């Protein structure tokens, strides 16, 4: 009998963390010191999805704590948020050797964890950081053309962004990422308003149904 994929990736976030820590679904576990499941409150309104753990993340088991993480913290500060208010994870949970790009089979092996995290965190907005998380929702999309432009998928806003490391390597992108971050509160406010309008429209129906 095949196992339910949701159960295979953990029935709750604690089990998911445990499973990531002992995962052998691809080769990355051989070179990694620690699996890096992700962190943040449940539920979280915003979820950030990066690429893969780097050296520091692998040493400590925490996502985005190296140079990219410092910059991500700065960006969050610009919209009056900090890391305790958002969920942060990666497409793959173990560090690829030498920080190389994750391979398609590694991303596929790790996908049940990300799917399960999205279900458990239930974010209103997902911000993809870099091309590997972007390609899931924007296949064939080019970050230079679509960065900062949201679309709605299954009731969630998906916003593609440059990876913070890109700005650290190409200074000209710093202002672009900052400008994209500053749009996030407006997108969330629009989404909240839309949900409220929908709920208000549902209410009379509910009240009416109580009559019968
Ligand atoms: N880059 C990522 O994509 N993720 C991390 O956790 C750290 C650096």
PDB file of C-alpha atoms and ligand atoms in Angstrom:
ATOM      1  CA  UNK A   1       0.000   0.000   0.000  1.00  0.00           C
ATOM      2  CA  UNK A   2       1.411   3.438  -0.914  1.00  0.00           C
ATOM      3  CA  UNK A   3       1.771   5.968   1.877  1.00  0.00           C
ATOM      4  CA  UNK A   4      -0.326   9.136   1.898  1.00  0.00           C
ATOM      5  CA  UNK A   5       2.146  11.864   0.760  1.00  0.00           C
ATOM      6  CA  UNK A   6       0.921  14.262   3.471  1.00  0.00           C
ATOM      7  CA  UNK A   7       1.641  11.656   6.157  1.00  0.00           C
ATOM      8  CA  UNK A   8       4.976  10.812   4.541  1.00  0.00           C
ATOM      9  CA  UNK A   9       6.086  14.431   5.029  1.00  0.00           C
ATOM     10  CA  UNK A  10       4.783  14.644   8.599  1.00  0.00           C
ATOM     11  CA  UNK A  11       1.360  14.926  10.163  1.00  0.00           C
ATOM     12  CA  UNK A  12       2.391  18.136  11.930  1.00  0.00           C
ATOM     13  CA  UNK A  13       5.307  20.553  11.817  1.00  0.00           C
ATOM     14  CA  UNK A  14       7.190  18.799  14.641  1.00  0.00           C
ATOM     15  CA  UNK A  15       7.058  15.493  12.791  1.00  0.00           C
ATOM     16  CA  UNK A  16       8.048  17.199   9.548  1.00  0.00           C
ATOM     17  CA  UNK A  17      11.134  18.685  11.250  1.00  0.00           C
ATOM     18  CA  UNK A  18      12.046  15.263  12.573  1.00  0.00           C
ATOM     19  CA  UNK A  19      11.618  13.653   9.150  1.00  0.00           C
ATOM     20  CA  UNK A  20      13.764  16.325   7.466  1.00  0.00           C
ATOM     21  CA  UNK A  21      16.451  15.716  10.095  1.00  0.00           C
ATOM     22  CA  UNK A  22      16.681  12.035   9.237  1.00  0.00           C
ATOM     23  CA  UNK A  23      15.784  12.201   5.522  1.00  0.00           C
ATOM     24  CA  UNK A  24      17.710  10.037   3.042  1.00  0.00           C
ATOM     25  CA  UNK A  25      15.457  10.618   0.011  1.00  0.00           C
ATOM     26  CA  UNK A  26      18.325  12.060  -2.083  1.00  0.00           C
ATOM     27  CA  UNK A  27      22.110  12.250  -2.100  1.00  0.00           C
ATOM     28  CA  UNK A  28      22.299  15.645  -0.375  1.00  0.00           C
ATOM     29  CA  UNK A  29      22.000  14.096   3.078  1.00  0.00           C
ATOM     30  CA  UNK A  30      25.437  12.488   2.608  1.00  0.00           C
ATOM     31  CA  UNK A  31      27.305  15.789   2.622  1.00  0.00           C
ATOM     32  CA  UNK A  32      24.987  17.822   4.834  1.00  0.00           C
ATOM     33  CA  UNK A  33      25.612  18.249   8.558  1.00  0.00           C
ATOM     34  CA  UNK A  34      22.024  19.230   9.421  1.00  0.00           C
ATOM     35  CA  UNK A  35      18.730  19.266   7.565  1.00  0.00           C
ATOM     36  CA  UNK A  36      17.239  22.758   7.567  1.00  0.00           C
ATOM     37  CA  UNK A  37      13.462  22.408   7.648  1.00  0.00           C
ATOM     38  CA  UNK A  38      12.514  26.076   8.043  1.00  0.00           C
ATOM     39  CA  UNK A  39      11.140  28.213  10.837  1.00  0.00           C
ATOM     40  CA  UNK A  40       8.384  30.610  11.753  1.00  0.00           C
ATOM     41  CA  UNK A  41       4.980  30.745  13.404  1.00  0.00           C
ATOM     42  CA  UNK A  42       1.992  28.631  12.344  1.00  0.00           C
ATOM     43  CA  UNK A  43      -0.041  29.902  10.689  1.00  0.00           C
ATOM     44  CA  UNK A  44       1.966  32.732   9.070  1.00  0.00           C
ATOM     45  CA  UNK A  45       0.523  35.290   6.710  1.00  0.00           C
ATOM     46  CA  UNK A  46       3.758  35.405   4.692  1.00  0.00           C
ATOM     47  CA  UNK A  47       6.020  32.528   3.694  1.00  0.00           C
ATOM     48  CA  UNK A  48       9.425  33.062   2.058  1.00  0.00           C
ATOM     49  CA  UNK A  49      10.866  30.225  -0.004  1.00  0.00           C
ATOM     50  CA  UNK A  50      14.560  30.358  -0.890  1.00  0.00           C
ATOM     51  CA  UNK A  51      16.774  27.903  -2.689  1.00  0.00           C
ATOM     52  CA  UNK A  52      18.840  25.703  -0.364  1.00  0.00           C
ATOM     53  CA  UNK A  53      20.819  25.991   2.871  1.00  0.00           C
ATOM     54  CA  UNK A  54      24.353  27.357   2.600  1.00  0.00           C
ATOM     55  CA  UNK A  55      27.333  26.744   4.895  1.00  0.00           C
ATOM     56  CA  UNK A  56      26.056  28.587   7.974  1.00  0.00           C
ATOM     57  CA  UNK A  57      22.524  27.232   7.635  1.00  0.00           C
ATOM     58  CA  UNK A  58      23.897  23.699   7.379  1.00  0.00           C
ATOM     59  CA  UNK A  59      25.993  24.194  10.527  1.00  0.00           C
ATOM     60  CA  UNK A  60      23.097  25.503  12.608  1.00  0.00           C
ATOM     61  CA  UNK A  61      19.987  23.959  11.043  1.00  0.00           C
ATOM     62  CA  UNK A  62      18.379  27.397  10.583  1.00  0.00           C
ATOM     63  CA  UNK A  63      17.478  29.010   7.230  1.00  0.00           C
ATOM     64  CA  UNK A  64      18.902  32.320   6.025  1.00  0.00           C
ATOM     65  CA  UNK A  65      21.414  33.129   8.753  1.00  0.00           C
ATOM     66  CA  UNK A  66      24.437  33.931   6.563  1.00  0.00           C
ATOM     67  CA  UNK A  67      25.011  37.091   4.508  1.00  0.00           C
ATOM     68  CA  UNK A  68      21.775  36.619   2.488  1.00  0.00           C
ATOM     69  CA  UNK A  69      19.922  36.148   5.753  1.00  0.00           C
ATOM     70  CA  UNK A  70      21.287  39.418   7.155  1.00  0.00           C
ATOM     71  CA  UNK A  71      20.017  41.196   4.084  1.00  0.00           C
ATOM     72  CA  UNK A  72      16.652  39.420   4.313  1.00  0.00           C
ATOM     73  CA  UNK A  73      16.366  40.649   7.919  1.00  0.00           C
ATOM     74  CA  UNK A  74      17.056  44.201   6.731  1.00  0.00           C
ATOM     75  CA  UNK A  75      14.406  43.905   4.030  1.00  0.00           C
ATOM     76  CA  UNK A  76      11.861  42.616   6.554  1.00  0.00           C
ATOM     77  CA  UNK A  77      12.687  45.587   8.794  1.00  0.00           C
ATOM     78  CA  UNK A  78      11.802  47.946   5.946  1.00  0.00           C
ATOM     79  CA  UNK A  79       8.212  46.671   6.051  1.00  0.00           C
ATOM     80  CA  UNK A  80       8.077  46.628   9.861  1.00  0.00           C
ATOM     81  CA  UNK A  81       8.382  42.870  10.154  1.00  0.00           C
ATOM     82  CA  UNK A  82      10.917  40.580  11.741  1.00  0.00           C
ATOM     83  CA  UNK A  83      11.663  36.895  11.443  1.00  0.00           C
ATOM     84  CA  UNK A  84       9.383  35.922  14.305  1.00  0.00           C
ATOM     85  CA  UNK A  85       6.394  37.025  12.179  1.00  0.00           C
ATOM     86  CA  UNK A  86       7.063  35.158   8.932  1.00  0.00           C
ATOM     87  CA  UNK A  87       7.784  31.581   7.876  1.00  0.00           C
ATOM     88  CA  UNK A  88      11.085  31.004   6.074  1.00  0.00           C
ATOM     89  CA  UNK A  89      12.124  27.850   4.249  1.00  0.00           C
ATOM     90  CA  UNK A  90      13.848  26.572   1.101  1.00  0.00           C
ATOM     91  CA  UNK A  91      13.068  24.384  -1.897  1.00  0.00           C
ATOM     92  CA  UNK A  92      15.624  21.817  -0.697  1.00  0.00           C
ATOM     93  CA  UNK A  93      16.297  21.240   2.968  1.00  0.00           C
ATOM     94  CA  UNK A  94      19.890  19.952   2.798  1.00  0.00           C
ATOM     95  CA  UNK A  95      22.958  21.890   1.630  1.00  0.00           C
ATOM     96  CA  UNK A  96      24.173  21.023  -1.875  1.00  0.00           C
ATOM     97  CA  UNK A  97      27.958  20.431  -1.913  1.00  0.00           C
ATOM     98  CA  UNK A  98      29.874  23.672  -2.447  1.00  0.00           C
ATOM     99  CA  UNK A  99      26.533  25.548  -2.638  1.00  0.00           C
ATOM    100  CA  UNK A 100      25.911  24.294  -6.157  1.00  0.00           C
ATOM    101  CA  UNK A 101      22.406  24.610  -7.627  1.00  0.00           C
ATOM    102  CA  UNK A 102      19.954  21.948  -6.468  1.00  0.00           C
ATOM    103  CA  UNK A 103      19.307  19.270  -9.111  1.00  0.00           C
ATOM    104  CA  UNK A 104      15.836  18.443 -10.452  1.00  0.00           C
ATOM    105  CA  UNK A 105      15.735  15.037  -8.715  1.00  0.00           C
ATOM    106  CA  UNK A 106      16.796  16.634  -5.407  1.00  0.00           C
ATOM    107  CA  UNK A 107      14.028  19.213  -5.680  1.00  0.00           C
ATOM    108  CA  UNK A 108      11.531  16.486  -6.555  1.00  0.00           C
ATOM    109  CA  UNK A 109      12.624  14.356  -3.580  1.00  0.00           C
ATOM    110  CA  UNK A 110      12.195  17.343  -1.239  1.00  0.00           C
ATOM    111  CA  UNK A 111       8.898  18.551  -2.691  1.00  0.00           C
ATOM    112  CA  UNK A 112       6.587  16.628  -0.308  1.00  0.00           C
ATOM    113  CA  UNK A 113       8.130  18.580   2.602  1.00  0.00           C
ATOM    114  CA  UNK A 114       7.501  21.927   0.929  1.00  0.00           C
ATOM    115  CA  UNK A 115       3.964  20.921  -0.070  1.00  0.00           C
ATOM    116  CA  UNK A 116       3.241  19.889   3.496  1.00  0.00           C
ATOM    117  CA  UNK A 117       4.747  23.089   4.900  1.00  0.00           C
ATOM    118  CA  UNK A 118       2.568  25.214   2.631  1.00  0.00           C
ATOM    119  CA  UNK A 119      -0.500  23.286   3.819  1.00  0.00           C
ATOM    120  CA  UNK A 120       0.472  23.619   7.505  1.00  0.00           C
ATOM    121  CA  UNK A 121       1.634  27.248   7.396  1.00  0.00           C
ATOM    122  CA  UNK A 122      -1.327  28.198   5.194  1.00  0.00           C
ATOM    123  CA  UNK A 123       0.134  31.566   4.122  1.00  0.00           C
ATOM    124  CA  UNK A 124      -1.884  34.238   2.353  1.00  0.00           C
ATOM    125  CA  UNK A 125       1.262  35.259   0.512  1.00  0.00           C
ATOM    126  CA  UNK A 126       4.234  33.249  -0.729  1.00  0.00           C
ATOM    127  CA  UNK A 127       7.359  35.179  -1.715  1.00  0.00           C
ATOM    128  CA  UNK A 128       9.717  33.176  -3.897  1.00  0.00           C
ATOM    129  CA  UNK A 129      13.381  34.115  -3.494  1.00  0.00           C
ATOM    130  CA  UNK A 130      15.338  33.163  -6.580  1.00  0.00           C
ATOM    131  CA  UNK A 131      14.604  31.089  -9.654  1.00  0.00           C
ATOM    132  CA  UNK A 132      14.227  27.631  -8.089  1.00  0.00           C
ATOM    133  CA  UNK A 133      11.206  28.501  -5.978  1.00  0.00           C
ATOM    134  CA  UNK A 134       9.916  30.867  -8.667  1.00  0.00           C
ATOM    135  CA  UNK A 135       9.783  28.153 -11.345  1.00  0.00           C
ATOM    136  CA  UNK A 136       7.137  26.189  -9.443  1.00  0.00           C
ATOM    137  CA  UNK A 137       4.543  28.967  -9.908  1.00  0.00           C
ATOM    138  CA  UNK A 138       6.019  30.797 -12.901  1.00  0.00           C
ATOM    139  CA  UNK A 139       7.392  28.060 -15.173  1.00  0.00           C
ATOM    140  CA  UNK A 140       9.495  29.623 -17.920  1.00  0.00           C
ATOM    141  CA  UNK A 141       9.225  33.039 -16.229  1.00  0.00           C
ATOM    142  CA  UNK A 142      12.206  35.391 -16.305  1.00  0.00           C
ATOM    143  CA  UNK A 143      12.919  37.069 -13.006  1.00  0.00           C
ATOM    144  CA  UNK A 144      14.173  40.229 -14.742  1.00  0.00           C
ATOM    145  CA  UNK A 145      10.710  40.639 -16.274  1.00  0.00           C
ATOM    146  CA  UNK A 146       8.346  39.439 -13.555  1.00  0.00           C
ATOM    147  CA  UNK A 147      10.015  40.352 -10.238  1.00  0.00           C
ATOM    148  CA  UNK A 148       7.646  42.001  -7.798  1.00  0.00           C
ATOM    149  CA  UNK A 149       4.558  41.200  -9.887  1.00  0.00           C
ATOM    150  CA  UNK A 150       2.094  39.004  -8.008  1.00  0.00           C
ATOM    151  CA  UNK A 151      -0.385  36.436  -9.190  1.00  0.00           C
ATOM    152  CA  UNK A 152      -3.012  34.548  -7.232  1.00  0.00           C
ATOM    153  CA  UNK A 153      -2.895  30.757  -7.155  1.00  0.00           C
ATOM    154  CA  UNK A 154      -5.338  28.677  -5.086  1.00  0.00           C
ATOM    155  CA  UNK A 155      -6.280  31.715  -3.016  1.00  0.00           C
ATOM    156  CA  UNK A 156      -2.676  32.692  -2.220  1.00  0.00           C
ATOM    157  CA  UNK A 157      -0.704  35.640  -3.587  1.00  0.00           C
ATOM    158  CA  UNK A 158       2.583  34.484  -5.097  1.00  0.00           C
ATOM    159  CA  UNK A 159       5.248  37.165  -5.507  1.00  0.00           C
ATOM    160  CA  UNK A 160       8.461  36.365  -7.383  1.00  0.00           C
ATOM    161  CA  UNK A 161      11.543  38.187  -6.104  1.00  0.00           C
ATOM    162  CA  UNK A 162      15.240  38.190  -6.759  1.00  0.00           C
ATOM    163  CA  UNK A 163      17.240  36.117  -4.290  1.00  0.00           C
ATOM    164  CA  UNK A 164      18.845  38.396  -1.647  1.00  0.00           C
ATOM    165  CA  UNK A 165      22.233  36.897  -2.602  1.00  0.00           C
ATOM    166  CA  UNK A 166      21.774  38.329  -6.110  1.00  0.00           C
ATOM    167  CA  UNK A 167      21.737  41.836  -4.629  1.00  0.00           C
ATOM    168  CA  UNK A 168      24.859  41.067  -2.622  1.00  0.00           C
ATOM    169  CA  UNK A 169      26.629  40.062  -5.844  1.00  0.00           C
ATOM    170  CA  UNK A 170      25.163  42.782  -8.099  1.00  0.00           C
ATOM    171  CA  UNK A 171      24.748  45.998  -6.163  1.00  0.00           C
ATOM    172  CA  UNK A 172      22.393  47.436  -8.783  1.00  0.00           C
ATOM    173  CA  UNK A 173      19.737  44.894  -7.767  1.00  0.00           C
ATOM    174  CA  UNK A 174      19.631  46.091  -4.162  1.00  0.00           C
ATOM    175  CA  UNK A 175      17.265  48.970  -4.913  1.00  0.00           C
ATOM    176  CA  UNK A 176      15.102  46.644  -7.061  1.00  0.00           C
ATOM    177  CA  UNK A 177      14.612  44.123  -4.249  1.00  0.00           C
ATOM    178  CA  UNK A 178      13.962  46.876  -1.744  1.00  0.00           C
ATOM    179  CA  UNK A 179      11.313  48.417  -4.003  1.00  0.00           C
ATOM    180  CA  UNK A 180       9.685  44.980  -4.495  1.00  0.00           C
ATOM    181  CA  UNK A 181       9.611  44.392  -0.731  1.00  0.00           C
ATOM    182  CA  UNK A 182       7.907  47.723  -0.153  1.00  0.00           C
ATOM    183  CA  UNK A 183       4.991  46.527  -2.322  1.00  0.00           C
ATOM    184  CA  UNK A 184       4.225  43.526  -0.086  1.00  0.00           C
ATOM    185  CA  UNK A 185       2.118  45.308   2.574  1.00  0.00           C
ATOM    186  CA  UNK A 186      -0.168  46.735  -0.138  1.00  0.00           C
ATOM    187  CA  UNK A 187      -0.640  43.314  -1.742  1.00  0.00           C
ATOM    188  CA  UNK A 188      -1.551  41.839   1.636  1.00  0.00           C
ATOM    189  CA  UNK A 189      -3.939  44.662   2.446  1.00  0.00           C
ATOM    190  CA  UNK A 190      -5.675  44.161  -0.916  1.00  0.00           C
ATOM    191  CA  UNK A 191      -5.975  40.423  -0.238  1.00  0.00           C
ATOM    192  CA  UNK A 192      -7.424  41.026   3.245  1.00  0.00           C
ATOM    193  CA  UNK A 193      -9.975  43.420   1.813  1.00  0.00           C
ATOM    194  CA  UNK A 194     -10.961  40.953  -0.898  1.00  0.00           C
ATOM    195  CA  UNK A 195     -11.458  38.212   1.708  1.00  0.00           C
ATOM    196  CA  UNK A 196     -13.548  40.518   3.878  1.00  0.00           C
ATOM    197  CA  UNK A 197     -15.721  41.446   0.908  1.00  0.00           C
ATOM    198  CA  UNK A 198     -16.177  37.775   0.049  1.00  0.00           C
ATOM    199  CA  UNK A 199     -17.034  36.913   3.652  1.00  0.00           C
ATOM    200  CA  UNK A 200     -19.533  39.773   3.823  1.00  0.00           C
ATOM    201  CA  UNK A 201     -21.169  38.483   0.651  1.00  0.00           C
ATOM    202  CA  UNK A 202     -21.363  34.977   2.192  1.00  0.00           C
ATOM    203  CA  UNK A 203     -22.990  36.188   5.408  1.00  0.00           C
ATOM    204  CA  UNK A 204     -26.522  36.811   4.165  1.00  0.00           C
ATOM    205  CA  UNK A 205     -26.450  33.355   2.566  1.00  0.00           C
ATOM    206  CA  UNK A 206     -25.460  31.811   5.895  1.00  0.00           C
ATOM    207  CA  UNK A 207     -28.120  33.749   7.797  1.00  0.00           C
ATOM    208  CA  UNK A 208     -30.687  32.778   5.225  1.00  0.00           C
ATOM    209  CA  UNK A 209     -29.742  29.138   5.446  1.00  0.00           C
ATOM    210  CA  UNK A 210     -30.470  29.197   9.174  1.00  0.00           C
ATOM    211  CA  UNK A 211     -34.084  29.980   8.302  1.00  0.00           C
ATOM    212  CA  UNK A 212     -34.601  26.548   6.787  1.00  0.00           C
TER     213      UNK A 212
HETATM  214  N1  LIG B   1      20.182  30.921   0.582  1.00  0.00           N
HETATM  215  C1  LIG B   1      19.011  30.257   0.533  1.00  0.00           C
HETATM  216  O1  LIG B   1      18.380  30.168  -0.511  1.00  0.00           O
HETATM  217  N2  LIG B   1      18.575  29.721   1.640  1.00  0.00           N
HETATM  218  C2  LIG B   1      19.202  29.826   2.789  1.00  0.00           C
HETATM  219  O2  LIG B   1      18.677  29.304   3.755  1.00  0.00           O
HETATM  220  C3  LIG B   1      20.397  30.545   2.818  1.00  0.00           C
HETATM  221  C4  LIG B   1      20.874  31.076   1.709  1.00  0.00           C
END
